[in-house]
Amino acid sequence: MSVQTDGQFIICGNLEGKMTVFDQYGCILDMQAHQRCICQIKIEDRVYTCSWDGSVKIWSYPEQMDLLCTLSLENNSPVLCFDVQENKIIAGTSDGDVWIAVDDQITSVFRVGAPTLLIGCVVLHPDYYFVSAGEEIVVYDHQEQELVRLLKHTGLVTSILVHQDLLITSAEDMQIHCWKMNKWNEPLKILTGHTEGVRCLSAYKDRLVSGSYDASLRIWSLDDFQCKMILNAHQEEVNCVTLSKYMIVSCSDDEMTKVFDFYPQTMDQQCSKKLLRMMDKQTYVGQALRVLKETREYLTSKAIWIRIEQRSMMKHRTPDPERTLAGMLWQYSKGKDAVFILRKGDPDTFQIHPKHLSAVIFHSPL
């Protein structure tokens, strides 16, 4: 499973190849993007996805997210990782192949390490390719076309991140290595604390977030390389995390995607760790919340549904509003934490509760 955010939208991919897009109010797009698990997502001027089905797909963004291009090798070897820089894509497969695409055309294929070693991570840099194979990270100068260095962990390398002047790597040896760019003799710093392998990394400014098989997230300072906070975020392994200016989004084998407030400027004093909303599968409540926030009036469930249907990004869904929408809104209206107000004497007419006019609600595609 995978997740990515640019601060405006959250895009999730699941084991069945489904891609779901959320804005701050709820689900706005739910579609079958690949035939098998989506391994990685990147948001640039376009959205890029890779999958076990052997392809890297390029989507328009943010309008409609139409498929623009599909790239794959003839053997359809599962693509486990990729990276994008301007008009160039690098991708790694389970067969040990690394391929390069320029202007949406595959131009070269090469191999790193033994044929039995899958490519776990690839990163593009203006001067280098960083490619992981087993416990090693290959630093390859693509300008001079020569191997520069082999960097090593004592466990399978799981993530590579280039951030500012650092190369940051993680592995199943429970360690995070921070390397000063172009100084490869030994890591500048080794971060420890996770009790199981480190699965994923994401960074923003002077903060680094790591997700682990121990089901936790750790937030680190890249100024002093100290752990500032531990979030026991999940019940199972964390397999993807992404960090933007104001939020941390993580997904896990517990089939939950979670969103946390994140304010770097106040983290050392008082880091907000409020969970905005644990996601569930009922996407229409989020859409209804969005409609009622816009109108701030009483609306029947039928009127709400008509407005939801008019949203072009819902065109991929085939719901049954008569059976579900009114019931879900009524259920969400019960209790002290009511989201919707029912008009007195009318069980099918709703208004948003005033205290939720600025609330955020998300729903999971998993």
mmCIF file of C-alpha atoms in Angstrom:
data_model
loop_
_atom_site.group_PDB
_atom_site.id
_atom_site.type_symbol
_atom_site.label_atom_id
_atom_site.label_comp_id
_atom_site.label_asym_id
_atom_site.label_seq_id
_atom_site.Cartn_x
_atom_site.Cartn_y
_atom_site.Cartn_z
ATOM 1 C CA MET A 1 0.000 0.000 0.000
ATOM 2 C CA SER A 2 1.121 3.562 -0.619
ATOM 3 C CA VAL A 3 0.153 7.141 0.167
ATOM 4 C CA GLN A 4 1.297 10.590 -0.945
ATOM 5 C CA THR A 5 0.183 14.149 -0.254
ATOM 6 C CA ASP A 6 1.071 17.584 -1.580
ATOM 7 C CA GLY A 7 -0.740 19.287 1.296
ATOM 8 C CA GLN A 8 -3.873 19.839 -0.780
ATOM 9 C CA PHE A 9 -4.808 16.283 -1.761
ATOM 10 C CA ILE A 10 -4.050 12.861 -0.281
ATOM 11 C CA ILE A 11 -3.693 10.020 -2.801
ATOM 12 C CA CYS A 12 -3.819 6.410 -1.584
ATOM 13 C CA GLY A 13 -3.103 3.167 -3.434
ATOM 14 C CA ASN A 14 -4.047 -0.289 -2.154
ATOM 15 C CA LEU A 15 -3.223 -3.956 -2.690
ATOM 16 C CA GLU A 16 -5.924 -4.393 -5.335
ATOM 17 C CA GLY A 17 -4.586 -1.553 -7.502
ATOM 18 C CA LYS A 18 -7.288 0.934 -6.532
ATOM 19 C CA MET A 19 -6.363 4.613 -6.254
ATOM 20 C CA THR A 20 -8.393 6.994 -4.098
ATOM 21 C CA VAL A 21 -8.041 10.769 -3.805
ATOM 22 C CA PHE A 22 -9.112 12.831 -0.786
ATOM 23 C CA ASP A 23 -9.347 16.530 -0.220
ATOM 24 C CA GLN A 24 -9.908 18.086 3.211
ATOM 25 C CA TYR A 25 -13.589 17.142 3.164
ATOM 26 C CA GLY A 26 -13.507 13.524 1.982
ATOM 27 C CA CYS A 27 -13.182 11.245 -1.002
ATOM 28 C CA ILE A 28 -13.375 12.949 -4.395
ATOM 29 C CA LEU A 29 -12.132 10.122 -6.630
ATOM 30 C CA ASP A 30 -12.084 6.341 -6.375
ATOM 31 C CA MET A 31 -10.835 4.368 -9.375
ATOM 32 C CA GLN A 32 -9.111 1.166 -10.505
ATOM 33 C CA ALA A 33 -5.685 2.439 -11.551
ATOM 34 C CA HIS A 34 -3.677 -0.813 -11.796
ATOM 35 C CA GLN A 35 -4.333 -4.537 -11.982
ATOM 36 C CA ARG A 36 -2.248 -5.310 -8.898
ATOM 37 C CA CYS A 37 -0.830 -3.588 -5.791
ATOM 38 C CA ILE A 38 0.205 0.060 -6.157
ATOM 39 C CA CYS A 39 3.701 0.195 -4.654
ATOM 40 C CA GLN A 40 4.500 3.888 -4.862
ATOM 41 C CA ILE A 41 2.890 7.234 -5.711
ATOM 42 C CA LYS A 42 4.528 10.569 -6.508
ATOM 43 C CA ILE A 43 2.867 13.948 -7.001
ATOM 44 C CA GLU A 44 4.651 16.423 -9.250
ATOM 45 C CA ASP A 45 2.998 18.457 -12.028
ATOM 46 C CA ARG A 46 1.464 15.061 -12.823
ATOM 47 C CA VAL A 47 0.744 12.003 -10.674
ATOM 48 C CA TYR A 48 2.968 8.940 -11.133
ATOM 49 C CA THR A 49 2.160 5.425 -9.885
ATOM 50 C CA CYS A 50 3.948 2.072 -10.094
ATOM 51 C CA SER A 51 2.607 -1.400 -9.520
ATOM 52 C CA TRP A 52 3.219 -5.123 -9.275
ATOM 53 C CA ASP A 53 1.446 -5.328 -12.632
ATOM 54 C CA GLY A 54 4.760 -4.215 -14.182
ATOM 55 C CA SER A 55 3.841 -0.666 -15.158
ATOM 56 C CA VAL A 56 4.492 2.949 -14.289
ATOM 57 C CA LYS A 57 1.475 5.100 -15.114
ATOM 58 C CA ILE A 58 1.310 8.869 -15.538
ATOM 59 C CA TRP A 59 -1.916 10.749 -14.738
ATOM 60 C CA SER A 60 -3.061 14.313 -15.301
ATOM 61 C CA TYR A 61 -3.272 16.335 -12.106
ATOM 62 C CA PRO A 62 -5.212 17.792 -10.447
ATOM 63 C CA GLU A 63 -7.955 17.921 -13.093
ATOM 64 C CA GLN A 64 -9.849 14.610 -13.455
ATOM 65 C CA MET A 65 -6.693 12.479 -13.243
ATOM 66 C CA ASP A 66 -6.948 11.001 -16.739
ATOM 67 C CA LEU A 67 -4.379 8.386 -17.769
ATOM 68 C CA LEU A 68 -1.723 10.013 -19.974
ATOM 69 C CA CYS A 69 0.877 7.279 -20.440
ATOM 70 C CA THR A 70 1.805 3.714 -19.425
ATOM 71 C CA LEU A 71 5.427 2.537 -19.325
ATOM 72 C CA SER A 72 6.523 -1.102 -18.900
ATOM 73 C CA LEU A 73 9.119 -3.638 -19.996
ATOM 74 C CA GLU A 74 8.163 -6.502 -22.302
ATOM 75 C CA ASN A 75 8.470 -9.066 -19.497
ATOM 76 C CA ASN A 76 6.072 -7.056 -17.280
ATOM 77 C CA SER A 77 8.344 -7.580 -14.298
ATOM 78 C CA PRO A 78 6.733 -6.050 -11.179
ATOM 79 C CA VAL A 79 7.857 -2.458 -10.636
ATOM 80 C CA LEU A 80 8.626 -2.015 -6.948
ATOM 81 C CA CYS A 81 9.929 1.550 -6.903
ATOM 82 C CA PHE A 82 10.572 4.601 -9.040
ATOM 83 C CA ASP A 83 11.587 8.237 -8.921
ATOM 84 C CA VAL A 84 10.925 11.281 -11.110
ATOM 85 C CA GLN A 85 13.005 14.333 -11.928
ATOM 86 C CA GLU A 86 11.799 16.751 -14.585
ATOM 87 C CA ASN A 87 11.380 14.658 -17.772
ATOM 88 C CA LYS A 88 13.225 11.577 -16.496
ATOM 89 C CA ILE A 89 11.942 8.488 -14.664
ATOM 90 C CA ILE A 90 14.004 5.716 -13.053
ATOM 91 C CA ALA A 91 12.308 2.478 -12.004
ATOM 92 C CA GLY A 92 13.411 -0.741 -10.300
ATOM 93 C CA THR A 93 11.862 -4.202 -10.693
ATOM 94 C CA SER A 94 11.653 -7.462 -8.774
ATOM 95 C CA ASP A 95 13.881 -9.110 -11.424
ATOM 96 C CA GLY A 96 16.794 -6.792 -10.643
ATOM 97 C CA ASP A 97 16.352 -4.555 -13.688
ATOM 98 C CA VAL A 98 16.605 -0.764 -13.540
ATOM 99 C CA TRP A 99 15.159 1.190 -16.425
ATOM 100 C CA ILE A 100 15.327 4.824 -17.412
ATOM 101 C CA ALA A 101 12.616 6.711 -19.299
ATOM 102 C CA VAL A 102 13.038 10.152 -20.865
ATOM 103 C CA ASP A 103 10.078 12.134 -22.199
ATOM 104 C CA ASP A 104 7.763 9.177 -21.419
ATOM 105 C CA GLN A 105 9.830 6.690 -23.455
ATOM 106 C CA ILE A 106 12.011 3.918 -21.976
ATOM 107 C CA THR A 107 15.540 4.589 -23.235
ATOM 108 C CA SER A 108 17.796 2.183 -21.322
ATOM 109 C CA VAL A 109 17.751 -0.878 -19.073
ATOM 110 C CA PHE A 110 20.608 -2.027 -16.839
ATOM 111 C CA ARG A 111 21.166 -4.396 -13.937
ATOM 112 C CA VAL A 112 22.612 -3.810 -10.484
ATOM 113 C CA GLY A 113 23.904 -6.706 -8.399
ATOM 114 C CA ALA A 114 23.010 -10.377 -8.831
ATOM 115 C CA PRO A 115 19.963 -11.344 -10.929
ATOM 116 C CA THR A 116 18.292 -12.735 -7.801
ATOM 117 C CA LEU A 117 18.347 -9.343 -6.020
ATOM 118 C CA LEU A 118 15.214 -7.265 -6.381
ATOM 119 C CA ILE A 119 15.519 -3.498 -6.600
ATOM 120 C CA GLY A 120 13.946 -2.098 -3.447
ATOM 121 C CA CYS A 121 14.580 1.647 -3.878
ATOM 122 C CA VAL A 122 15.717 4.036 -6.597
ATOM 123 C CA VAL A 123 16.368 7.779 -6.390
ATOM 124 C CA LEU A 124 17.271 10.296 -9.094
ATOM 125 C CA HIS A 125 19.717 13.067 -8.293
ATOM 126 C CA PRO A 126 21.232 15.667 -10.658
ATOM 127 C CA ASP A 127 24.581 13.854 -10.394
ATOM 128 C CA TYR A 128 23.777 10.327 -9.228
ATOM 129 C CA TYR A 129 21.475 7.343 -9.367
ATOM 130 C CA PHE A 130 20.958 5.740 -5.952
ATOM 131 C CA VAL A 131 19.814 2.116 -6.263
ATOM 132 C CA SER A 132 19.337 -0.441 -3.474
ATOM 133 C CA ALA A 133 19.886 -4.152 -4.032
ATOM 134 C CA GLY A 134 19.720 -6.318 -0.924
ATOM 135 C CA GLU A 135 21.796 -4.741 1.838
ATOM 136 C CA GLU A 136 23.738 -2.433 -0.497
ATOM 137 C CA ILE A 137 23.107 0.992 -1.987
ATOM 138 C CA VAL A 138 24.810 1.659 -5.309
ATOM 139 C CA VAL A 139 25.911 5.257 -5.894
ATOM 140 C CA TYR A 140 26.273 5.660 -9.655
ATOM 141 C CA ASP A 141 27.498 8.782 -11.411
ATOM 142 C CA HIS A 142 25.271 8.989 -14.474
ATOM 143 C CA GLN A 143 27.260 11.879 -15.931
ATOM 144 C CA GLU A 144 30.554 9.971 -15.918
ATOM 145 C CA GLN A 145 28.765 6.592 -16.224
ATOM 146 C CA GLU A 146 30.737 4.983 -13.426
ATOM 147 C CA LEU A 147 30.212 3.389 -10.024
ATOM 148 C CA VAL A 148 31.153 5.825 -7.254
ATOM 149 C CA ARG A 149 30.510 3.894 -4.076
ATOM 150 C CA LEU A 150 28.733 0.966 -2.443
ATOM 151 C CA LEU A 151 27.054 1.946 0.843
ATOM 152 C CA LYS A 152 26.006 -0.832 3.190
ATOM 153 C CA HIS A 153 23.492 -1.639 5.892
ATOM 154 C CA THR A 154 23.358 -4.915 7.831
ATOM 155 C CA GLY A 155 19.799 -5.594 6.736
ATOM 156 C CA LEU A 156 17.665 -5.262 3.621
ATOM 157 C CA VAL A 157 17.553 -1.620 2.508
ATOM 158 C CA THR A 158 13.951 -0.385 2.575
ATOM 159 C CA SER A 159 14.067 3.334 1.784
ATOM 160 C CA ILE A 160 16.362 5.966 0.232
ATOM 161 C CA LEU A 161 15.729 9.689 0.552
ATOM 162 C CA VAL A 162 17.711 12.678 -0.730
ATOM 163 C CA HIS A 163 16.883 15.774 1.327
ATOM 164 C CA GLN A 164 18.839 19.019 1.218
ATOM 165 C CA ASP A 165 22.524 17.978 1.422
ATOM 166 C CA LEU A 166 21.806 14.587 2.994
ATOM 167 C CA LEU A 167 21.321 11.077 1.690
ATOM 168 C CA ILE A 168 19.111 9.275 4.221
ATOM 169 C CA THR A 169 18.685 5.499 4.112
ATOM 170 C CA SER A 170 16.808 2.950 6.210
ATOM 171 C CA ALA A 171 16.870 -0.831 6.483
ATOM 172 C CA GLU A 172 15.584 -3.870 8.292
ATOM 173 C CA ASP A 173 18.584 -3.540 10.639
ATOM 174 C CA MET A 174 16.444 -1.008 12.616
ATOM 175 C CA GLN A 175 18.778 1.854 11.671
ATOM 176 C CA ILE A 176 18.553 5.102 9.724
ATOM 177 C CA HIS A 177 21.834 6.278 8.176
ATOM 178 C CA CYS A 178 22.344 9.964 7.365
ATOM 179 C CA TRP A 179 25.137 10.524 4.852
ATOM 180 C CA LYS A 180 26.626 13.886 3.907
ATOM 181 C CA MET A 181 26.364 14.134 0.132
ATOM 182 C CA ASN A 182 29.681 13.354 -1.589
ATOM 183 C CA LYS A 183 31.224 12.173 1.703
ATOM 184 C CA TRP A 184 30.647 8.442 1.532
ATOM 185 C CA ASN A 185 33.314 7.017 3.874
ATOM 186 C CA GLU A 186 30.930 6.692 6.805
ATOM 187 C CA PRO A 187 27.507 8.006 7.859
ATOM 188 C CA LEU A 188 27.356 11.472 9.380
ATOM 189 C CA LYS A 189 24.874 10.062 11.902
ATOM 190 C CA ILE A 190 23.103 6.765 12.607
ATOM 191 C CA LEU A 191 19.627 7.093 14.118
ATOM 192 C CA THR A 192 18.415 4.260 16.324
ATOM 193 C CA GLY A 193 15.337 3.669 18.451
ATOM 194 C CA HIS A 194 12.921 1.613 16.392
ATOM 195 C CA THR A 195 12.571 -1.898 17.811
ATOM 196 C CA GLU A 196 12.014 -3.516 14.416
ATOM 197 C CA GLY A 197 13.056 -2.741 10.849
ATOM 198 C CA VAL A 198 12.539 0.781 9.482
ATOM 199 C CA ARG A 199 10.248 0.586 6.446
ATOM 200 C CA CYS A 200 9.783 4.156 5.143
ATOM 201 C CA LEU A 201 11.021 7.749 5.369
ATOM 202 C CA SER A 202 9.758 11.226 4.544
ATOM 203 C CA ALA A 203 11.236 14.667 5.239
ATOM 204 C CA TYR A 204 10.163 18.302 5.261
ATOM 205 C CA LYS A 205 12.596 21.124 6.049
ATOM 206 C CA ASP A 206 14.395 20.138 9.278
ATOM 207 C CA ARG A 207 12.100 17.249 10.182
ATOM 208 C CA LEU A 208 12.307 13.570 9.264
ATOM 209 C CA VAL A 209 9.557 11.002 9.853
ATOM 210 C CA SER A 210 10.256 7.267 9.879
ATOM 211 C CA GLY A 211 7.740 4.414 9.840
ATOM 212 C CA SER A 212 8.611 0.967 11.132
ATOM 213 C CA TYR A 213 7.588 -2.663 11.316
ATOM 214 C CA ASP A 214 7.147 -1.959 15.056
ATOM 215 C CA ALA A 215 3.926 -0.074 14.073
ATOM 216 C CA SER A 216 5.237 3.315 15.218
ATOM 217 C CA LEU A 217 6.223 6.620 13.638
ATOM 218 C CA ARG A 218 9.215 8.554 14.911
ATOM 219 C CA ILE A 219 9.787 12.265 14.263
ATOM 220 C CA TRP A 220 13.422 13.346 14.143
ATOM 221 C CA SER A 221 15.203 16.696 14.011
ATOM 222 C CA LEU A 222 17.732 16.981 11.196
ATOM 223 C CA ASP A 223 19.475 19.758 13.130
ATOM 224 C CA ASP A 224 20.594 17.671 16.124
ATOM 225 C CA PHE A 225 19.497 14.206 14.856
ATOM 226 C CA GLN A 226 17.415 13.583 17.983
ATOM 227 C CA CYS A 227 14.033 11.862 18.153
ATOM 228 C CA LYS A 228 11.437 14.509 19.077
ATOM 229 C CA MET A 229 8.321 12.372 19.239
ATOM 230 C CA ILE A 230 7.098 8.793 18.993
ATOM 231 C CA LEU A 231 3.617 8.161 17.592
ATOM 232 C CA ASN A 232 2.228 4.695 18.267
ATOM 233 C CA ALA A 233 0.104 5.146 15.207
ATOM 234 C CA HIS A 234 -0.904 1.661 14.075
ATOM 235 C CA GLN A 235 -1.597 -1.908 15.160
ATOM 236 C CA GLU A 236 0.492 -3.488 12.391
ATOM 237 C CA GLU A 237 3.556 -2.650 10.302
ATOM 238 C CA VAL A 238 3.752 0.877 8.899
ATOM 239 C CA ASN A 239 4.495 0.534 5.179
ATOM 240 C CA CYS A 240 4.295 4.116 3.936
ATOM 241 C CA VAL A 241 4.524 7.623 5.384
ATOM 242 C CA THR A 242 4.444 11.057 3.785
ATOM 243 C CA LEU A 243 5.069 14.435 5.348
ATOM 244 C CA SER A 244 3.967 17.869 4.182
ATOM 245 C CA LYS A 245 3.937 21.289 5.787
ATOM 246 C CA TYR A 246 0.952 20.658 8.056
ATOM 247 C CA MET A 247 0.264 16.925 8.095
ATOM 248 C CA ILE A 248 1.714 13.455 8.456
ATOM 249 C CA VAL A 249 -0.103 10.687 6.582
ATOM 250 C CA SER A 250 0.706 7.027 7.221
ATOM 251 C CA CYS A 251 -0.719 3.716 6.071
ATOM 252 C CA SER A 252 -0.247 0.268 7.509
ATOM 253 C CA ASP A 253 -0.947 -3.442 7.237
ATOM 254 C CA ASP A 254 -3.740 -2.828 9.783
ATOM 255 C CA GLU A 255 -5.679 -1.452 6.754
ATOM 256 C CA MET A 256 -5.835 2.032 8.234
ATOM 257 C CA THR A 257 -4.657 5.314 6.777
ATOM 258 C CA LYS A 258 -4.191 7.996 9.431
ATOM 259 C CA VAL A 259 -3.682 11.746 9.213
ATOM 260 C CA PHE A 260 -1.965 13.752 11.959
ATOM 261 C CA ASP A 261 -1.596 17.478 12.507
ATOM 262 C CA PHE A 262 2.010 18.555 12.011
ATOM 263 C CA TYR A 263 3.435 21.955 12.907
ATOM 264 C CA PRO A 264 7.253 21.939 12.681
ATOM 265 C CA GLN A 265 7.646 25.396 14.174
ATOM 266 C CA THR A 266 6.120 24.320 17.510
ATOM 267 C CA MET A 267 7.183 20.686 17.675
ATOM 268 C CA ASP A 268 9.925 21.100 20.267
ATOM 269 C CA GLN A 269 7.556 22.892 22.627
ATOM 270 C CA GLN A 270 4.189 21.288 21.985
ATOM 271 C CA CYS A 271 3.709 19.116 18.913
ATOM 272 C CA SER A 272 0.049 18.697 18.057
ATOM 273 C CA LYS A 273 -0.645 14.993 17.701
ATOM 274 C CA LYS A 274 -4.417 15.126 17.331
ATOM 275 C CA LEU A 275 -5.695 12.518 14.917
ATOM 276 C CA LEU A 276 -7.877 14.475 12.485
ATOM 277 C CA ARG A 277 -10.064 11.493 11.767
ATOM 278 C CA MET A 278 -9.435 7.758 11.543
ATOM 279 C CA MET A 279 -10.576 6.795 8.080
ATOM 280 C CA ASP A 280 -13.389 4.349 7.341
ATOM 281 C CA LYS A 281 -15.123 3.067 4.220
ATOM 282 C CA GLN A 282 -18.194 5.350 4.162
ATOM 283 C CA THR A 283 -17.194 7.965 1.610
ATOM 284 C CA TYR A 284 -20.631 9.518 1.057
ATOM 285 C CA VAL A 285 -20.810 10.998 4.551
ATOM 286 C CA GLY A 286 -17.702 12.999 3.737
ATOM 287 C CA GLN A 287 -19.248 14.202 0.484
ATOM 288 C CA ALA A 288 -22.446 15.168 2.311
ATOM 289 C CA LEU A 289 -20.398 17.057 4.877
ATOM 290 C CA ARG A 290 -18.719 18.965 2.077
ATOM 291 C CA VAL A 291 -22.051 19.880 0.443
ATOM 292 C CA LEU A 292 -23.577 21.040 3.724
ATOM 293 C CA LYS A 293 -20.497 23.085 4.570
ATOM 294 C CA GLU A 294 -20.910 24.941 1.296
ATOM 295 C CA THR A 295 -24.639 25.607 1.717
ATOM 296 C CA ARG A 296 -24.984 25.819 5.522
ATOM 297 C CA GLU A 297 -28.701 25.193 4.977
ATOM 298 C CA TYR A 298 -31.121 22.356 5.607
ATOM 299 C CA LEU A 299 -31.095 19.893 2.697
ATOM 300 C CA THR A 300 -32.898 16.626 2.098
ATOM 301 C CA SER A 301 -30.759 13.548 1.457
ATOM 302 C CA LYS A 302 -32.048 13.588 -2.148
ATOM 303 C CA ALA A 303 -30.905 17.190 -2.628
ATOM 304 C CA ILE A 304 -27.555 16.344 -1.075
ATOM 305 C CA TRP A 305 -27.179 13.392 -3.382
ATOM 306 C CA ILE A 306 -27.956 15.443 -6.495
ATOM 307 C CA ARG A 307 -25.145 17.824 -5.575
ATOM 308 C CA ILE A 308 -22.763 14.926 -4.954
ATOM 309 C CA GLU A 309 -23.607 13.491 -8.378
ATOM 310 C CA GLN A 310 -22.831 16.824 -9.979
ATOM 311 C CA ARG A 311 -19.237 16.590 -8.781
ATOM 312 C CA SER A 312 -17.335 15.422 -11.834
ATOM 313 C CA MET A 313 -14.729 13.522 -9.825
ATOM 314 C CA MET A 314 -17.431 11.157 -8.523
ATOM 315 C CA LYS A 315 -18.064 9.829 -12.017
ATOM 316 C CA HIS A 316 -16.159 6.601 -11.263
ATOM 317 C CA ARG A 317 -18.568 5.548 -8.474
ATOM 318 C CA THR A 318 -21.866 3.678 -8.831
ATOM 319 C CA PRO A 319 -23.632 4.159 -5.475
ATOM 320 C CA ASP A 320 -27.117 3.393 -4.167
ATOM 321 C CA PRO A 321 -28.057 6.568 -2.288
ATOM 322 C CA GLU A 322 -31.632 5.529 -1.533
ATOM 323 C CA ARG A 323 -30.331 2.606 0.512
ATOM 324 C CA THR A 324 -27.384 4.250 2.262
ATOM 325 C CA LEU A 325 -27.160 8.040 2.344
ATOM 326 C CA ALA A 326 -30.020 9.000 4.672
ATOM 327 C CA GLY A 327 -29.189 6.145 7.039
ATOM 328 C CA MET A 328 -25.535 7.089 7.235
ATOM 329 C CA LEU A 329 -26.300 10.764 7.846
ATOM 330 C CA TRP A 330 -28.787 9.870 10.544
ATOM 331 C CA GLN A 331 -26.264 7.561 12.226
ATOM 332 C CA TYR A 332 -23.603 10.283 12.168
ATOM 333 C CA SER A 333 -26.110 12.726 13.683
ATOM 334 C CA LYS A 334 -26.550 10.787 16.921
ATOM 335 C CA GLY A 335 -24.742 11.514 20.175
ATOM 336 C CA LYS A 336 -22.934 14.470 21.690
ATOM 337 C CA ASP A 337 -20.429 14.624 18.844
ATOM 338 C CA ALA A 338 -23.135 15.157 16.234
ATOM 339 C CA VAL A 339 -21.943 16.101 12.784
ATOM 340 C CA PHE A 340 -25.377 16.781 11.301
ATOM 341 C CA ILE A 341 -28.539 18.332 12.731
ATOM 342 C CA LEU A 342 -31.876 16.782 11.747
ATOM 343 C CA ARG A 343 -34.713 19.211 11.158
ATOM 344 C CA LYS A 344 -37.340 18.657 13.813
ATOM 345 C CA GLY A 345 -40.119 16.392 12.611
ATOM 346 C CA ASP A 346 -38.285 15.511 9.376
ATOM 347 C CA PRO A 347 -35.938 12.470 9.586
ATOM 348 C CA ASP A 348 -34.612 13.053 6.076
ATOM 349 C CA THR A 349 -33.492 16.706 6.171
ATOM 350 C CA PHE A 350 -30.059 17.661 7.473
ATOM 351 C CA GLN A 351 -27.897 20.630 8.331
ATOM 352 C CA ILE A 352 -24.255 20.645 9.368
ATOM 353 C CA HIS A 353 -23.670 21.156 13.085
ATOM 354 C CA PRO A 354 -22.099 24.618 13.664
ATOM 355 C CA LYS A 355 -19.100 23.226 15.547
ATOM 356 C CA HIS A 356 -18.161 21.137 12.502
ATOM 357 C CA LEU A 357 -18.082 23.982 9.997
ATOM 358 C CA SER A 358 -14.298 23.956 10.207
ATOM 359 C CA ALA A 359 -13.868 20.250 10.972
ATOM 360 C CA VAL A 360 -11.983 17.852 8.715
ATOM 361 C CA ILE A 361 -13.257 14.383 7.888
ATOM 362 C CA PHE A 362 -11.476 11.723 5.858
ATOM 363 C CA HIS A 363 -12.493 8.251 4.713
ATOM 364 C CA SER A 364 -10.321 5.321 3.829
ATOM 365 C CA PRO A 365 -10.164 3.476 0.497
ATOM 366 C CA LEU A 366 -8.826 0.347 2.181
#
